[in-house]
Structure formats: C-alpha cells, structure tokens
C-alpha cells in the first residue's frame, strides 16, 4: 500500500493530525502535521543575540551574572519540551582567527553544559562557534567589539 500525503508536508495522512493543512516547519510541534505559530515566549527568547550572557575574558567560564538570563531560557524550554535550540558563540576579531573560533565554540558548549546541568536534555541543544566570522558591528571600536562578543539562540528546525 502506498500511503498518501494529501497536504504535501512530508507526513503521510495516517500520521498527520491535519491531513488537509500542511505543517508549519518552525521548530515547534513539527511532528503533528498541523499548521502552528511559535509561542511569543519562544519567538522572543530564541531569536538572536542574548543580552546578559557574559564570560570571563578570554575564557569559556560563564559569569554568574549570566545565570538569571540563562535560567529564564531554561524555564521556557521546560515549558515547551519539543523545542530544540542552536546556541551560537561569536567573538570579536582581536587575536588569532582559529583561537577565536575555538573559544566561541567552547563558550557555546559551556552554555549547553549549564543548560543540561539544569535539566534540559542535551539532544535538544546544539553548540556552534563562529568566532569573528559573523560580526554585527565594527571591530574597530570598543563598543563594536563588545557587540560582536555574543551568544545567540536560534530555534533548531
């Protein structure tokens, strides 16, 4: 028997709760086959640079002042257990390129380690380091370099 996918969303009708309406691939309840919207809490929290996550200089040690921000994200992830998140580390261009890429990856992994220690399943988190390769501001000014040193959260679809 060939199974039919009436709405063309990749889920056969027998496994699709909404066989006549395609699934919205947005990283939220993507397995049910129904169109949906990301809840505002998720869309707002996991959409780019996260202010308030800081590290010791040149290190992957998370500053304790960051825990409140991280704990808010963790609470939302616990409320929506189907959501997966990519955690991207970024640095400014000071220092060697390869060292910065490695540092940004270690920082993203430190955030993953913190979140898993607080009860988030590690399979829901992915760490990636971009180093200085995706600046959001000029590396020629102190304020620009500060903006480039960041952690970003994105819904992992």
CSV table of C-alpha atoms in Angstrom, one decimal:
chain,number,residue,atom,x,y,z
A,1,UNK,CA,0.0,0.0,0.0
A,2,UNK,CA,1.2,3.5,-0.9
A,3,UNK,CA,0.4,6.0,1.8
A,4,UNK,CA,-0.9,9.4,0.7
A,5,UNK,CA,0.3,12.8,1.9
A,6,UNK,CA,-2.6,15.0,0.8
A,7,UNK,CA,-1.2,18.3,2.0
A,8,UNK,CA,2.4,17.5,0.9
A,9,UNK,CA,4.0,18.4,4.2
A,10,UNK,CA,6.1,15.1,4.4
A,11,UNK,CA,3.7,13.4,6.9
A,12,UNK,CA,1.5,10.6,5.5
A,13,UNK,CA,-2.2,11.1,6.2
A,14,UNK,CA,-2.4,8.2,8.6
A,15,UNK,CA,0.2,10.0,10.9
A,16,UNK,CA,-0.9,13.6,10.1
A,17,UNK,CA,-3.4,15.2,12.6
A,18,UNK,CA,-4.3,17.8,9.9
A,19,UNK,CA,-4.0,15.9,6.6
A,20,UNK,CA,-5.6,18.8,4.6
A,21,UNK,CA,-3.4,21.6,6.0
A,22,UNK,CA,0.4,21.5,5.8
A,23,UNK,CA,2.7,21.5,8.9
A,24,UNK,CA,4.4,24.8,9.6
A,25,UNK,CA,8.1,23.9,9.8
A,26,UNK,CA,9.2,26.3,12.6
A,27,UNK,CA,10.8,24.1,15.2
A,28,UNK,CA,7.6,23.9,17.3
A,29,UNK,CA,5.3,20.8,17.3
A,30,UNK,CA,6.6,19.9,13.8
A,31,UNK,CA,5.7,16.2,14.2
A,32,UNK,CA,1.9,16.6,14.4
A,33,UNK,CA,1.3,17.8,10.8
A,34,UNK,CA,-0.7,20.8,11.7
A,35,UNK,CA,0.0,24.5,11.0
A,36,UNK,CA,1.0,26.5,14.1
A,37,UNK,CA,2.8,29.6,15.3
A,38,UNK,CA,5.7,29.8,17.6
A,39,UNK,CA,4.5,31.0,21.0
A,40,UNK,CA,5.7,34.6,21.6
A,41,UNK,CA,7.9,33.5,24.5
A,42,UNK,CA,9.8,31.1,22.2
A,43,UNK,CA,10.0,33.5,19.3
A,44,UNK,CA,11.2,36.3,21.5
A,45,UNK,CA,13.7,34.3,23.6
A,46,UNK,CA,15.3,32.1,20.9
A,47,UNK,CA,15.8,34.7,18.1
A,48,UNK,CA,19.3,36.1,18.0
A,49,UNK,CA,21.8,37.7,20.4
A,50,UNK,CA,21.0,37.2,24.0
A,51,UNK,CA,21.9,40.2,26.2
A,52,UNK,CA,23.2,39.3,29.6
A,53,UNK,CA,25.3,36.2,28.8
A,54,UNK,CA,28.9,37.0,29.5
A,55,UNK,CA,32.1,35.1,30.1
A,56,UNK,CA,35.4,35.8,31.9
A,57,UNK,CA,37.8,37.5,29.5
A,58,UNK,CA,39.4,35.1,27.0
A,59,UNK,CA,37.7,32.2,28.7
A,60,UNK,CA,34.7,29.9,28.5
A,61,UNK,CA,33.8,30.4,32.1
A,62,UNK,CA,30.2,31.9,32.3
A,63,UNK,CA,30.0,34.9,34.6
A,64,UNK,CA,27.5,34.3,37.4
A,65,UNK,CA,25.6,37.5,36.4
A,66,UNK,CA,24.5,35.4,33.3
A,67,UNK,CA,22.7,32.7,35.2
A,68,UNK,CA,19.5,34.7,35.6
A,69,UNK,CA,19.2,35.2,31.8
A,70,UNK,CA,20.1,31.5,31.1
A,71,UNK,CA,17.6,30.4,33.8
A,72,UNK,CA,14.8,32.3,32.0
A,73,UNK,CA,15.6,30.5,28.7
A,74,UNK,CA,15.7,27.1,30.6
A,75,UNK,CA,12.3,27.8,32.1
A,76,UNK,CA,10.8,28.4,28.7
A,77,UNK,CA,12.5,25.2,27.3
A,78,UNK,CA,11.0,23.2,30.2
A,79,UNK,CA,7.5,24.7,29.4
A,80,UNK,CA,7.9,23.7,25.7
A,81,UNK,CA,9.7,20.4,25.6
A,82,UNK,CA,9.6,19.9,21.9
A,83,UNK,CA,11.7,23.0,21.2
A,84,UNK,CA,15.3,22.5,20.1
A,85,UNK,CA,17.8,25.3,20.2
A,86,UNK,CA,21.1,26.1,18.4
A,87,UNK,CA,23.5,28.0,20.6
A,88,UNK,CA,26.0,30.0,18.6
A,89,UNK,CA,29.1,31.6,20.0
A,90,UNK,CA,30.7,34.7,18.4
A,91,UNK,CA,33.8,36.7,19.2
A,92,UNK,CA,35.4,40.0,18.1
A,93,UNK,CA,38.4,39.9,15.7
A,94,UNK,CA,41.0,40.6,18.4
A,95,UNK,CA,43.6,37.8,18.5
A,96,UNK,CA,44.0,34.8,16.1
A,97,UNK,CA,41.2,33.6,14.0
A,98,UNK,CA,41.5,29.9,14.8
A,99,UNK,CA,41.8,30.6,18.5
A,100,UNK,CA,38.6,32.8,18.3
A,101,UNK,CA,36.6,30.1,16.5
A,102,UNK,CA,37.7,27.6,19.1
A,103,UNK,CA,36.9,30.0,22.0
A,104,UNK,CA,33.4,30.7,20.6
A,105,UNK,CA,32.7,27.0,20.3
A,106,UNK,CA,33.9,26.4,23.9
A,107,UNK,CA,31.6,29.2,25.1
A,108,UNK,CA,28.6,27.8,23.2
A,109,UNK,CA,29.4,24.4,24.7
A,110,UNK,CA,29.6,25.9,28.2
A,111,UNK,CA,26.1,27.3,27.8
A,112,UNK,CA,24.9,23.8,26.6
A,113,UNK,CA,26.6,22.3,29.7
A,114,UNK,CA,25.0,24.8,32.0
A,115,UNK,CA,21.5,24.1,30.5
A,116,UNK,CA,21.9,20.4,30.6
A,117,UNK,CA,23.0,20.6,34.3
A,118,UNK,CA,19.7,22.4,34.9
A,119,UNK,CA,17.7,19.6,33.4
A,120,UNK,CA,17.5,20.3,29.7
A,121,UNK,CA,18.1,17.2,27.6
A,122,UNK,CA,21.3,17.6,25.6
A,123,UNK,CA,19.7,16.3,22.5
A,124,UNK,CA,17.6,19.5,22.3
A,125,UNK,CA,20.7,21.7,22.2
A,126,UNK,CA,23.4,22.2,19.6
A,127,UNK,CA,26.5,24.3,20.1
A,128,UNK,CA,28.4,26.0,17.2
A,129,UNK,CA,31.2,28.5,17.2
A,130,UNK,CA,31.6,31.2,14.5
A,131,UNK,CA,34.5,33.1,16.0
A,132,UNK,CA,34.8,36.5,14.4
A,133,UNK,CA,33.2,35.4,11.1
A,134,UNK,CA,29.8,36.9,11.6
A,135,UNK,CA,30.2,40.4,13.1
A,136,UNK,CA,27.2,42.6,13.8
A,137,UNK,CA,29.2,45.7,14.3
A,138,UNK,CA,32.6,47.2,13.5
A,139,UNK,CA,35.6,45.6,15.2
A,140,UNK,CA,37.4,49.0,15.0
A,141,UNK,CA,35.6,50.4,18.1
A,142,UNK,CA,35.4,49.1,21.7
A,143,UNK,CA,31.6,49.2,21.6
A,144,UNK,CA,31.5,47.3,18.2
A,145,UNK,CA,33.8,44.6,19.6
A,146,UNK,CA,31.6,44.3,22.6
A,147,UNK,CA,28.5,43.7,20.4
A,148,UNK,CA,30.4,41.1,18.4
A,149,UNK,CA,31.2,39.1,21.5
A,150,UNK,CA,27.9,37.4,22.0
A,151,UNK,CA,25.9,34.2,22.3
A,152,UNK,CA,22.9,33.8,20.0
A,153,UNK,CA,20.0,31.4,20.4
A,154,UNK,CA,18.1,30.2,17.4
A,155,UNK,CA,15.2,27.6,17.1
A,156,UNK,CA,16.8,24.5,15.6
A,157,UNK,CA,14.3,23.3,12.9
